[in-house]
Amino acid sequence: QVQLGESGGGLVQAGGSVRLSCAASGRTLFGYTMAWFRQAPGKEREFVAAIGWITANTYYSDSAKGRFTISRDNVKKLGYLQMNSLKPEDTAVYSCALRLGGYSDNDSSYEYWGQGTQVTVSS
């Protein structure tokens, strides 16, 4: 079993940066993929980025590429999402998620979810 908890969200001005963290507790994450999704009010949840826990292979949505960086610390069992050059349209609740297996951008394929952390980007 795995439990996830996000932190680091808050209010940031357009063009600013924020780093989100996802703490994982429980079993080893060998073989897992960690991903970040976001959901804005009135919109469907969308994929942001993913990373293979062991391989460190990364994947990004088109909107995230070049601005966001996903990473992880194997020892601390922490995942990170560094978000730079933020735009108001990045405003959303950001959630981390885990699945056993390889990369997927489909939220329904993820087994474990954190509670989410709010990121608000003001202009």
mmCIF file of N, CA and C in Angstrom:
data_model
loop_
_atom_site.group_PDB
_atom_site.id
_atom_site.type_symbol
_atom_site.label_atom_id
_atom_site.label_comp_id
_atom_site.label_asym_id
_atom_site.label_seq_id
_atom_site.Cartn_x
_atom_site.Cartn_y
_atom_site.Cartn_z
ATOM 1 N N GLN A 1 0.840 -1.181 0.000
ATOM 2 C CA GLN A 1 0.000 0.000 0.000
ATOM 3 C C GLN A 1 0.881 1.239 0.000
ATOM 4 N N VAL A 2 0.376 2.286 -0.631
ATOM 5 C CA VAL A 2 1.093 3.545 -0.742
ATOM 6 C C VAL A 2 0.136 4.677 -0.395
ATOM 7 N N GLN A 3 0.636 5.631 0.364
ATOM 8 C CA GLN A 3 -0.091 6.860 0.632
ATOM 9 C C GLN A 3 0.702 8.025 0.080
ATOM 10 N N LEU A 4 0.006 8.994 -0.483
ATOM 11 C CA LEU A 4 0.630 10.149 -1.097
ATOM 12 C C LEU A 4 0.105 11.423 -0.463
ATOM 13 N N GLY A 5 0.991 12.399 -0.330
ATOM 14 C CA GLY A 5 0.596 13.694 0.182
ATOM 15 C C GLY A 5 1.345 14.805 -0.516
ATOM 16 N N GLU A 6 0.604 15.761 -1.079
ATOM 17 C CA GLU A 6 1.208 16.871 -1.803
ATOM 18 C C GLU A 6 1.369 18.085 -0.892
ATOM 19 N N SER A 7 2.329 18.919 -1.247
ATOM 20 C CA SER A 7 2.525 20.181 -0.568
ATOM 21 C C SER A 7 3.217 21.139 -1.516
ATOM 22 N N GLY A 8 3.240 22.404 -1.154
ATOM 23 C CA GLY A 8 3.973 23.404 -1.900
ATOM 24 C C GLY A 8 3.131 24.348 -2.721
ATOM 25 N N GLY A 9 1.843 24.109 -2.795
ATOM 26 C CA GLY A 9 0.990 24.993 -3.559
ATOM 27 C C GLY A 9 0.787 26.323 -2.861
ATOM 28 N N GLY A 10 0.221 27.252 -3.593
ATOM 29 C CA GLY A 10 -0.041 28.565 -3.045
ATOM 30 C C GLY A 10 -0.347 29.555 -4.136
ATOM 31 N N LEU A 11 -0.243 30.821 -3.781
ATOM 32 C CA LEU A 11 -0.509 31.921 -4.697
ATOM 33 C C LEU A 11 0.801 32.442 -5.259
ATOM 34 N N VAL A 12 0.868 32.572 -6.565
ATOM 35 C CA VAL A 12 2.070 33.047 -7.222
ATOM 36 C C VAL A 12 1.670 33.950 -8.382
ATOM 37 N N GLN A 13 2.481 34.936 -8.658
ATOM 38 C CA GLN A 13 2.211 35.834 -9.770
ATOM 39 C C GLN A 13 2.615 35.197 -11.091
ATOM 40 N N ALA A 14 1.957 35.627 -12.143
ATOM 41 C CA ALA A 14 2.317 35.155 -13.469
ATOM 42 C C ALA A 14 3.798 35.390 -13.730
ATOM 43 N N GLY A 15 4.434 34.395 -14.320
ATOM 44 C CA GLY A 15 5.863 34.451 -14.557
ATOM 45 C C GLY A 15 6.695 33.901 -13.423
ATOM 46 N N GLY A 16 6.073 33.641 -12.298
ATOM 47 C CA GLY A 16 6.776 33.124 -11.145
ATOM 48 C C GLY A 16 6.929 31.624 -11.178
ATOM 49 N N SER A 17 7.429 31.093 -10.069
ATOM 50 C CA SER A 17 7.733 29.672 -9.971
ATOM 51 C C SER A 17 7.225 29.106 -8.660
ATOM 52 N N VAL A 18 6.972 27.824 -8.670
ATOM 53 C CA VAL A 18 6.609 27.100 -7.464
ATOM 54 C C VAL A 18 7.074 25.664 -7.623
ATOM 55 N N ARG A 19 7.439 25.047 -6.517
ATOM 56 C CA ARG A 19 7.810 23.638 -6.538
ATOM 57 C C ARG A 19 6.854 22.852 -5.663
ATOM 58 N N LEU A 20 6.198 21.904 -6.259
ATOM 59 C CA LEU A 20 5.313 21.013 -5.543
ATOM 60 C C LEU A 20 6.067 19.761 -5.127
ATOM 61 N N SER A 21 5.691 19.221 -3.989
ATOM 62 C CA SER A 21 6.284 17.991 -3.490
ATOM 63 C C SER A 21 5.211 16.948 -3.279
ATOM 64 N N CYS A 22 5.587 15.713 -3.463
ATOM 65 C CA CYS A 22 4.694 14.587 -3.231
ATOM 66 C C CYS A 22 5.437 13.566 -2.398
ATOM 67 N N ALA A 23 5.002 13.381 -1.173
ATOM 68 C CA ALA A 23 5.623 12.431 -0.265
ATOM 69 C C ALA A 23 4.907 11.101 -0.350
ATOM 70 N N ALA A 24 5.670 10.062 -0.552
ATOM 71 C CA ALA A 24 5.124 8.717 -0.659
ATOM 72 C C ALA A 24 5.521 7.902 0.556
ATOM 73 N N SER A 25 4.576 7.227 1.130
ATOM 74 C CA SER A 25 4.836 6.321 2.238
ATOM 75 C C SER A 25 4.285 4.953 1.906
ATOM 76 N N GLY A 26 4.890 3.944 2.499
ATOM 77 C CA GLY A 26 4.442 2.596 2.241
ATOM 78 C C GLY A 26 5.492 1.786 1.517
ATOM 79 N N ARG A 27 5.053 0.966 0.607
ATOM 80 C CA ARG A 27 5.947 0.050 -0.077
ATOM 81 C C ARG A 27 6.945 0.773 -0.966
ATOM 82 N N THR A 28 7.977 0.053 -1.317
ATOM 83 C CA THR A 28 8.949 0.584 -2.259
ATOM 84 C C THR A 28 8.281 0.934 -3.575
ATOM 85 N N LEU A 29 8.821 1.931 -4.244
ATOM 86 C CA LEU A 29 8.242 2.412 -5.487
ATOM 87 C C LEU A 29 8.900 1.817 -6.717
ATOM 88 N N PHE A 30 9.663 0.752 -6.524
ATOM 89 C CA PHE A 30 10.250 0.067 -7.661
ATOM 90 C C PHE A 30 9.158 -0.363 -8.626
ATOM 91 N N GLY A 31 9.335 -0.019 -9.878
ATOM 92 C CA GLY A 31 8.381 -0.416 -10.892
ATOM 93 C C GLY A 31 7.204 0.518 -11.068
ATOM 94 N N TYR A 32 7.143 1.587 -10.300
ATOM 95 C CA TYR A 32 6.032 2.519 -10.361
ATOM 96 C C TYR A 32 6.340 3.723 -11.242
ATOM 97 N N THR A 33 5.271 4.326 -11.706
ATOM 98 C CA THR A 33 5.332 5.624 -12.354
ATOM 99 C C THR A 33 4.587 6.631 -11.492
ATOM 100 N N MET A 34 5.208 7.766 -11.243
ATOM 101 C CA MET A 34 4.555 8.860 -10.541
ATOM 102 C C MET A 34 4.197 9.934 -11.552
ATOM 103 N N ALA A 35 3.016 10.466 -11.416
ATOM 104 C CA ALA A 35 2.546 11.493 -12.328
ATOM 105 C C ALA A 35 1.905 12.632 -11.556
ATOM 106 N N TRP A 36 1.840 13.763 -12.215
ATOM 107 C CA TRP A 36 1.097 14.912 -11.737
ATOM 108 C C TRP A 36 -0.042 15.204 -12.692
ATOM 109 N N PHE A 37 -1.204 15.398 -12.118
ATOM 110 C CA PHE A 37 -2.385 15.828 -12.853
ATOM 111 C C PHE A 37 -2.877 17.134 -12.261
ATOM 112 N N ARG A 38 -3.684 17.832 -13.015
ATOM 113 C CA ARG A 38 -4.283 19.053 -12.486
ATOM 114 C C ARG A 38 -5.726 19.156 -12.944
ATOM 115 N N GLN A 39 -6.511 19.856 -12.144
ATOM 116 C CA GLN A 39 -7.901 20.057 -12.464
ATOM 117 C C GLN A 39 -8.309 21.465 -12.064
ATOM 118 N N ALA A 40 -8.755 22.219 -13.039
ATOM 119 C CA ALA A 40 -9.261 23.557 -12.812
ATOM 120 C C ALA A 40 -10.769 23.498 -12.649
ATOM 121 N N PRO A 41 -11.363 24.497 -11.991
ATOM 122 C CA PRO A 41 -12.810 24.495 -11.810
ATOM 123 C C PRO A 41 -13.547 24.378 -13.133
ATOM 124 N N GLY A 42 -14.496 23.465 -13.183
ATOM 125 C CA GLY A 42 -15.299 23.283 -14.373
ATOM 126 C C GLY A 42 -14.617 22.547 -15.505
ATOM 127 N N LYS A 43 -13.416 22.065 -15.288
ATOM 128 C CA LYS A 43 -12.676 21.372 -16.331
ATOM 129 C C LYS A 43 -12.332 19.960 -15.895
ATOM 130 N N GLU A 44 -12.061 19.129 -16.876
ATOM 131 C CA GLU A 44 -11.639 17.767 -16.597
ATOM 132 C C GLU A 44 -10.204 17.742 -16.095
ATOM 133 N N ARG A 45 -9.897 16.722 -15.338
ATOM 134 C CA ARG A 45 -8.536 16.536 -14.879
ATOM 135 C C ARG A 45 -7.634 16.220 -16.066
ATOM 136 N N GLU A 46 -6.478 16.834 -16.109
ATOM 137 C CA GLU A 46 -5.570 16.638 -17.221
ATOM 138 C C GLU A 46 -4.175 16.259 -16.746
ATOM 139 N N PHE A 47 -3.525 15.493 -17.565
ATOM 140 C CA PHE A 47 -2.170 15.056 -17.305
ATOM 141 C C PHE A 47 -1.197 16.214 -17.436
ATOM 142 N N VAL A 48 -0.213 16.260 -16.547
ATOM 143 C CA VAL A 48 0.810 17.294 -16.583
ATOM 144 C C VAL A 48 2.183 16.703 -16.885
ATOM 145 N N ALA A 49 2.607 15.740 -16.079
ATOM 146 C CA ALA A 49 3.933 15.167 -16.232
ATOM 147 C C ALA A 49 3.992 13.833 -15.512
ATOM 148 N N ALA A 50 4.953 13.007 -15.891
ATOM 149 C CA ALA A 50 5.142 11.714 -15.247
ATOM 150 C C ALA A 50 6.613 11.353 -15.240
ATOM 151 N N ILE A 51 6.977 10.488 -14.303
ATOM 152 C CA ILE A 51 8.353 10.027 -14.201
ATOM 153 C C ILE A 51 8.369 8.579 -13.754
ATOM 154 N N GLY A 52 9.201 7.778 -14.397
ATOM 155 C CA GLY A 52 9.441 6.432 -13.934
ATOM 156 C C GLY A 52 10.328 6.471 -12.713
ATOM 157 N N TRP A 53 9.914 5.786 -11.653
ATOM 158 C CA TRP A 53 10.608 5.946 -10.385
ATOM 159 C C TRP A 53 12.046 5.455 -10.436
ATOM 160 N N ILE A 54 12.283 4.358 -11.101
ATOM 161 C CA ILE A 54 13.627 3.803 -11.179
ATOM 162 C C ILE A 54 14.387 4.353 -12.378
ATOM 163 N N THR A 55 13.749 4.397 -13.513
ATOM 164 C CA THR A 55 14.421 4.835 -14.727
ATOM 165 C C THR A 55 14.649 6.334 -14.781
ATOM 166 N N ALA A 56 13.789 7.098 -14.114
ATOM 167 C CA ALA A 56 13.779 8.557 -14.167
ATOM 168 C C ALA A 56 13.408 9.081 -15.553
ATOM 169 N N ASN A 57 12.877 8.231 -16.399
ATOM 170 C CA ASN A 57 12.336 8.718 -17.665
ATOM 171 C C ASN A 57 11.182 9.671 -17.385
ATOM 172 N N THR A 58 11.145 10.764 -18.106
ATOM 173 C CA THR A 58 10.141 11.794 -17.872
ATOM 174 C C THR A 58 9.273 12.007 -19.092
ATOM 175 N N TYR A 59 8.068 12.459 -18.828
ATOM 176 C CA TYR A 59 7.083 12.709 -19.869
ATOM 177 C C TYR A 59 6.312 13.964 -19.491
ATOM 178 N N TYR A 60 6.001 14.786 -20.486
ATOM 179 C CA TYR A 60 5.341 16.054 -20.236
ATOM 180 C C TYR A 60 4.216 16.291 -21.220
ATOM 181 N N SER A 61 3.196 16.952 -20.742
ATOM 182 C CA SER A 61 2.183 17.462 -21.637
ATOM 183 C C SER A 61 2.773 18.605 -22.453
ATOM 184 N N ASP A 62 2.104 18.944 -23.539
ATOM 185 C CA ASP A 62 2.596 20.040 -24.367
ATOM 186 C C ASP A 62 2.649 21.350 -23.587
ATOM 187 N N SER A 63 1.686 21.575 -22.726
ATOM 188 C CA SER A 63 1.658 22.815 -21.970
ATOM 189 C C SER A 63 2.762 22.877 -20.923
ATOM 190 N N ALA A 64 3.210 21.723 -20.453
ATOM 191 C CA ALA A 64 4.235 21.682 -19.418
ATOM 192 C C ALA A 64 5.652 21.703 -19.981
ATOM 193 N N LYS A 65 5.822 21.181 -21.154
ATOM 194 C CA LYS A 65 7.150 21.044 -21.729
ATOM 195 C C LYS A 65 7.841 22.395 -21.838
ATOM 196 N N GLY A 66 9.070 22.447 -21.349
ATOM 197 C CA GLY A 66 9.847 23.671 -21.394
ATOM 198 C C GLY A 66 9.647 24.581 -20.210
ATOM 199 N N ARG A 67 8.612 24.348 -19.423
ATOM 200 C CA ARG A 67 8.333 25.169 -18.257
ATOM 201 C C ARG A 67 8.388 24.382 -16.948
ATOM 202 N N PHE A 68 7.930 23.147 -16.996
ATOM 203 C CA PHE A 68 7.854 22.326 -15.795
ATOM 204 C C PHE A 68 8.912 21.229 -15.838
ATOM 205 N N THR A 69 9.375 20.826 -14.666
ATOM 206 C CA THR A 69 10.324 19.735 -14.552
ATOM 207 C C THR A 69 9.871 18.791 -13.452
ATOM 208 N N ILE A 70 9.730 17.533 -13.786
ATOM 209 C CA ILE A 70 9.378 16.527 -12.801
ATOM 210 C C ILE A 70 10.642 15.781 -12.396
ATOM 211 N N SER A 71 10.754 15.468 -11.123
ATOM 212 C CA SER A 71 11.912 14.753 -10.617
ATOM 213 C C SER A 71 11.504 13.943 -9.389
ATOM 214 N N ARG A 72 12.434 13.133 -8.912
ATOM 215 C CA ARG A 72 12.148 12.363 -7.714
ATOM 216 C C ARG A 72 13.435 12.079 -6.954
ATOM 217 N N ASP A 73 13.295 11.848 -5.664
ATOM 218 C CA ASP A 73 14.385 11.474 -4.780
ATOM 219 C C ASP A 73 14.073 10.069 -4.288
ATOM 220 N N ASN A 74 14.836 9.106 -4.747
ATOM 221 C CA ASN A 74 14.573 7.723 -4.391
ATOM 222 C C ASN A 74 14.723 7.469 -2.893
ATOM 223 N N VAL A 75 15.721 8.094 -2.286
ATOM 224 C CA VAL A 75 15.999 7.850 -0.878
ATOM 225 C C VAL A 75 14.888 8.414 -0.004
ATOM 226 N N LYS A 76 14.495 9.646 -0.287
ATOM 227 C CA LYS A 76 13.469 10.301 0.517
ATOM 228 C C LYS A 76 12.053 9.917 0.113
ATOM 229 N N LYS A 77 11.924 9.233 -1.007
ATOM 230 C CA LYS A 77 10.615 8.871 -1.553
ATOM 231 C C LYS A 77 9.758 10.111 -1.740
ATOM 232 N N LEU A 78 10.350 11.085 -2.378
ATOM 233 C CA LEU A 78 9.685 12.342 -2.680
ATOM 234 C C LEU A 78 9.674 12.579 -4.183
ATOM 235 N N GLY A 79 8.561 12.998 -4.675
ATOM 236 C CA GLY A 79 8.450 13.458 -6.036
ATOM 237 C C GLY A 79 8.295 14.960 -6.056
ATOM 238 N N TYR A 80 8.752 15.587 -7.128
ATOM 239 C CA TYR A 80 8.704 17.035 -7.235
ATOM 240 C C TYR A 80 8.178 17.439 -8.597
ATOM 241 N N LEU A 81 7.525 18.564 -8.604
ATOM 242 C CA LEU A 81 7.158 19.213 -9.849
ATOM 243 C C LEU A 81 7.564 20.676 -9.734
ATOM 244 N N GLN A 82 8.630 21.030 -10.427
ATOM 245 C CA GLN A 82 9.089 22.410 -10.481
ATOM 246 C C GLN A 82 8.370 23.101 -11.620
ATOM 247 N N MET A 83 7.673 24.165 -11.313
ATOM 248 C CA MET A 83 6.881 24.874 -12.303
ATOM 249 C C MET A 83 7.398 26.300 -12.420
ATOM 250 N N ASN A 84 7.874 26.633 -13.596
ATOM 251 C CA ASN A 84 8.400 27.957 -13.886
ATOM 252 C C ASN A 84 7.540 28.645 -14.930
ATOM 253 N N SER A 85 7.745 29.944 -15.064
ATOM 254 C CA SER A 85 7.028 30.738 -16.064
ATOM 255 C C SER A 85 5.533 30.483 -15.994
ATOM 256 N N LEU A 86 5.005 30.547 -14.807
ATOM 257 C CA LEU A 86 3.600 30.201 -14.597
ATOM 258 C C LEU A 86 2.671 31.204 -15.260
ATOM 259 N N LYS A 87 1.565 30.682 -15.730
ATOM 260 C CA LYS A 87 0.534 31.459 -16.389
ATOM 261 C C LYS A 87 -0.767 31.333 -15.612
ATOM 262 N N PRO A 88 -1.652 32.304 -15.736
ATOM 263 C CA PRO A 88 -2.938 32.180 -15.046
ATOM 264 C C PRO A 88 -3.685 30.895 -15.391
ATOM 265 N N GLU A 89 -3.537 30.414 -16.603
ATOM 266 C CA GLU A 89 -4.211 29.192 -16.994
ATOM 267 C C GLU A 89 -3.638 27.947 -16.329
ATOM 268 N N ASP A 90 -2.527 28.089 -15.608
ATOM 269 C CA ASP A 90 -1.996 26.989 -14.820
ATOM 270 C C ASP A 90 -2.722 26.825 -13.489
ATOM 271 N N THR A 91 -3.584 27.759 -13.158
ATOM 272 C CA THR A 91 -4.328 27.687 -11.906
ATOM 273 C C THR A 91 -5.169 26.422 -11.863
ATOM 274 N N ALA A 92 -4.960 25.626 -10.830
ATOM 275 C CA ALA A 92 -5.661 24.352 -10.709
ATOM 276 C C ALA A 92 -5.283 23.695 -9.394
ATOM 277 N N VAL A 93 -6.002 22.648 -9.065
ATOM 278 C CA VAL A 93 -5.586 21.743 -8.010
ATOM 279 C C VAL A 93 -4.670 20.706 -8.632
ATOM 280 N N TYR A 94 -3.484 20.600 -8.098
ATOM 281 C CA TYR A 94 -2.497 19.662 -8.611
ATOM 282 C C TYR A 94 -2.425 18.449 -7.701
ATOM 283 N N SER A 95 -2.513 17.278 -8.299
ATOM 284 C CA SER A 95 -2.490 16.029 -7.556
ATOM 285 C C SER A 95 -1.393 15.127 -8.083
ATOM 286 N N CYS A 96 -0.739 14.426 -7.184
ATOM 287 C CA CYS A 96 0.192 13.399 -7.616
ATOM 288 C C CYS A 96 -0.491 12.045 -7.556
ATOM 289 N N ALA A 97 0.004 11.143 -8.361
ATOM 290 C CA ALA A 97 -0.609 9.836 -8.481
ATOM 291 C C ALA A 97 0.457 8.800 -8.806
ATOM 292 N N LEU A 98 0.172 7.563 -8.464
ATOM 293 C CA LEU A 98 1.074 6.452 -8.722
ATOM 294 C C LEU A 98 0.337 5.329 -9.422
ATOM 295 N N ARG A 99 1.044 4.675 -10.307
ATOM 296 C CA ARG A 99 0.570 3.436 -10.882
ATOM 297 C C ARG A 99 1.711 2.443 -10.943
ATOM 298 N N LEU A 100 1.382 1.178 -10.804
ATOM 299 C CA LEU A 100 2.382 0.132 -10.953
ATOM 300 C C LEU A 100 2.490 -0.182 -12.431
ATOM 301 N N GLY A 101 3.637 0.141 -12.989
ATOM 302 C CA GLY A 101 3.855 -0.064 -14.402
ATOM 303 C C GLY A 101 4.448 1.169 -15.037
ATOM 304 N N GLY A 102 4.448 1.185 -16.343
ATOM 305 C CA GLY A 102 5.087 2.239 -17.087
ATOM 306 C C GLY A 102 4.243 3.473 -17.270
ATOM 307 N N TYR A 103 4.747 4.334 -18.100
ATOM 308 C CA TYR A 103 4.134 5.630 -18.345
ATOM 309 C C TYR A 103 2.703 5.513 -18.832
ATOM 310 N N SER A 104 1.868 6.398 -18.335
ATOM 311 C CA SER A 104 0.520 6.572 -18.832
ATOM 312 C C SER A 104 0.096 8.000 -18.563
ATOM 313 N N ASP A 105 -0.679 8.566 -19.475
ATOM 314 C CA ASP A 105 -1.265 9.882 -19.263
ATOM 315 C C ASP A 105 -2.760 9.795 -18.959
ATOM 316 N N ASN A 106 -3.223 8.605 -18.717
ATOM 317 C CA ASN A 106 -4.627 8.341 -18.446
ATOM 318 C C ASN A 106 -4.853 8.281 -16.941
ATOM 319 N N ASP A 107 -5.602 9.225 -16.419
ATOM 320 C CA ASP A 107 -5.772 9.283 -14.970
ATOM 321 C C ASP A 107 -6.451 8.040 -14.409
ATOM 322 N N SER A 108 -7.274 7.387 -15.210
ATOM 323 C CA SER A 108 -7.972 6.208 -14.722
ATOM 324 C C SER A 108 -7.040 5.026 -14.513
ATOM 325 N N SER A 109 -5.831 5.090 -15.034
ATOM 326 C CA SER A 109 -4.880 4.003 -14.875
ATOM 327 C C SER A 109 -4.040 4.127 -13.615
ATOM 328 N N TYR A 110 -4.197 5.211 -12.884
ATOM 329 C CA TYR A 110 -3.405 5.430 -11.681
ATOM 330 C C TYR A 110 -4.143 4.933 -10.451
ATOM 331 N N GLU A 111 -3.423 4.216 -9.630
ATOM 332 C CA GLU A 111 -4.017 3.510 -8.506
ATOM 333 C C GLU A 111 -4.075 4.332 -7.226
ATOM 334 N N TYR A 112 -3.050 5.134 -6.985
ATOM 335 C CA TYR A 112 -2.950 5.894 -5.745
ATOM 336 C C TYR A 112 -2.945 7.373 -6.051
ATOM 337 N N TRP A 113 -3.619 8.131 -5.193
ATOM 338 C CA TRP A 113 -3.756 9.571 -5.382
ATOM 339 C C TRP A 113 -3.542 10.320 -4.083
ATOM 340 N N GLY A 114 -2.909 11.467 -4.189
ATOM 341 C CA GLY A 114 -2.846 12.382 -3.076
ATOM 342 C C GLY A 114 -4.094 13.235 -3.006
ATOM 343 N N GLN A 115 -4.149 14.091 -2.007
ATOM 344 C CA GLN A 115 -5.340 14.907 -1.781
ATOM 345 C C GLN A 115 -5.378 16.155 -2.647
ATOM 346 N N GLY A 116 -4.261 16.522 -3.235
ATOM 347 C CA GLY A 116 -4.195 17.686 -4.087
ATOM 348 C C GLY A 116 -3.736 18.928 -3.348
ATOM 349 N N THR A 117 -3.112 19.830 -4.083
ATOM 350 C CA THR A 117 -2.687 21.106 -3.536
ATOM 351 C C THR A 117 -3.017 22.203 -4.547
ATOM 352 N N GLN A 118 -3.555 23.295 -4.046
ATOM 353 C CA GLN A 118 -4.019 24.373 -4.908
ATOM 354 C C GLN A 118 -2.861 25.252 -5.347
ATOM 355 N N VAL A 119 -2.795 25.514 -6.634
ATOM 356 C CA VAL A 119 -1.878 26.493 -7.200
ATOM 357 C C VAL A 119 -2.712 27.560 -7.888
ATOM 358 N N THR A 120 -2.549 28.785 -7.458
ATOM 359 C CA THR A 120 -3.268 29.901 -8.047
ATOM 360 C C THR A 120 -2.265 30.890 -8.616
ATOM 361 N N VAL A 121 -2.407 31.194 -9.887
ATOM 362 C CA VAL A 121 -1.501 32.102 -10.580
ATOM 363 C C VAL A 121 -2.272 33.368 -10.907
ATOM 364 N N SER A 122 -1.828 34.470 -10.371
ATOM 365 C CA SER A 122 -2.487 35.747 -10.586
ATOM 366 C C SER A 122 -1.754 36.550 -11.652
ATOM 367 N N SER A 123 -2.494 37.381 -12.357
ATOM 368 C CA SER A 123 -1.921 38.222 -13.386
ATOM 369 C C SER A 123 -1.907 39.671 -12.955
#
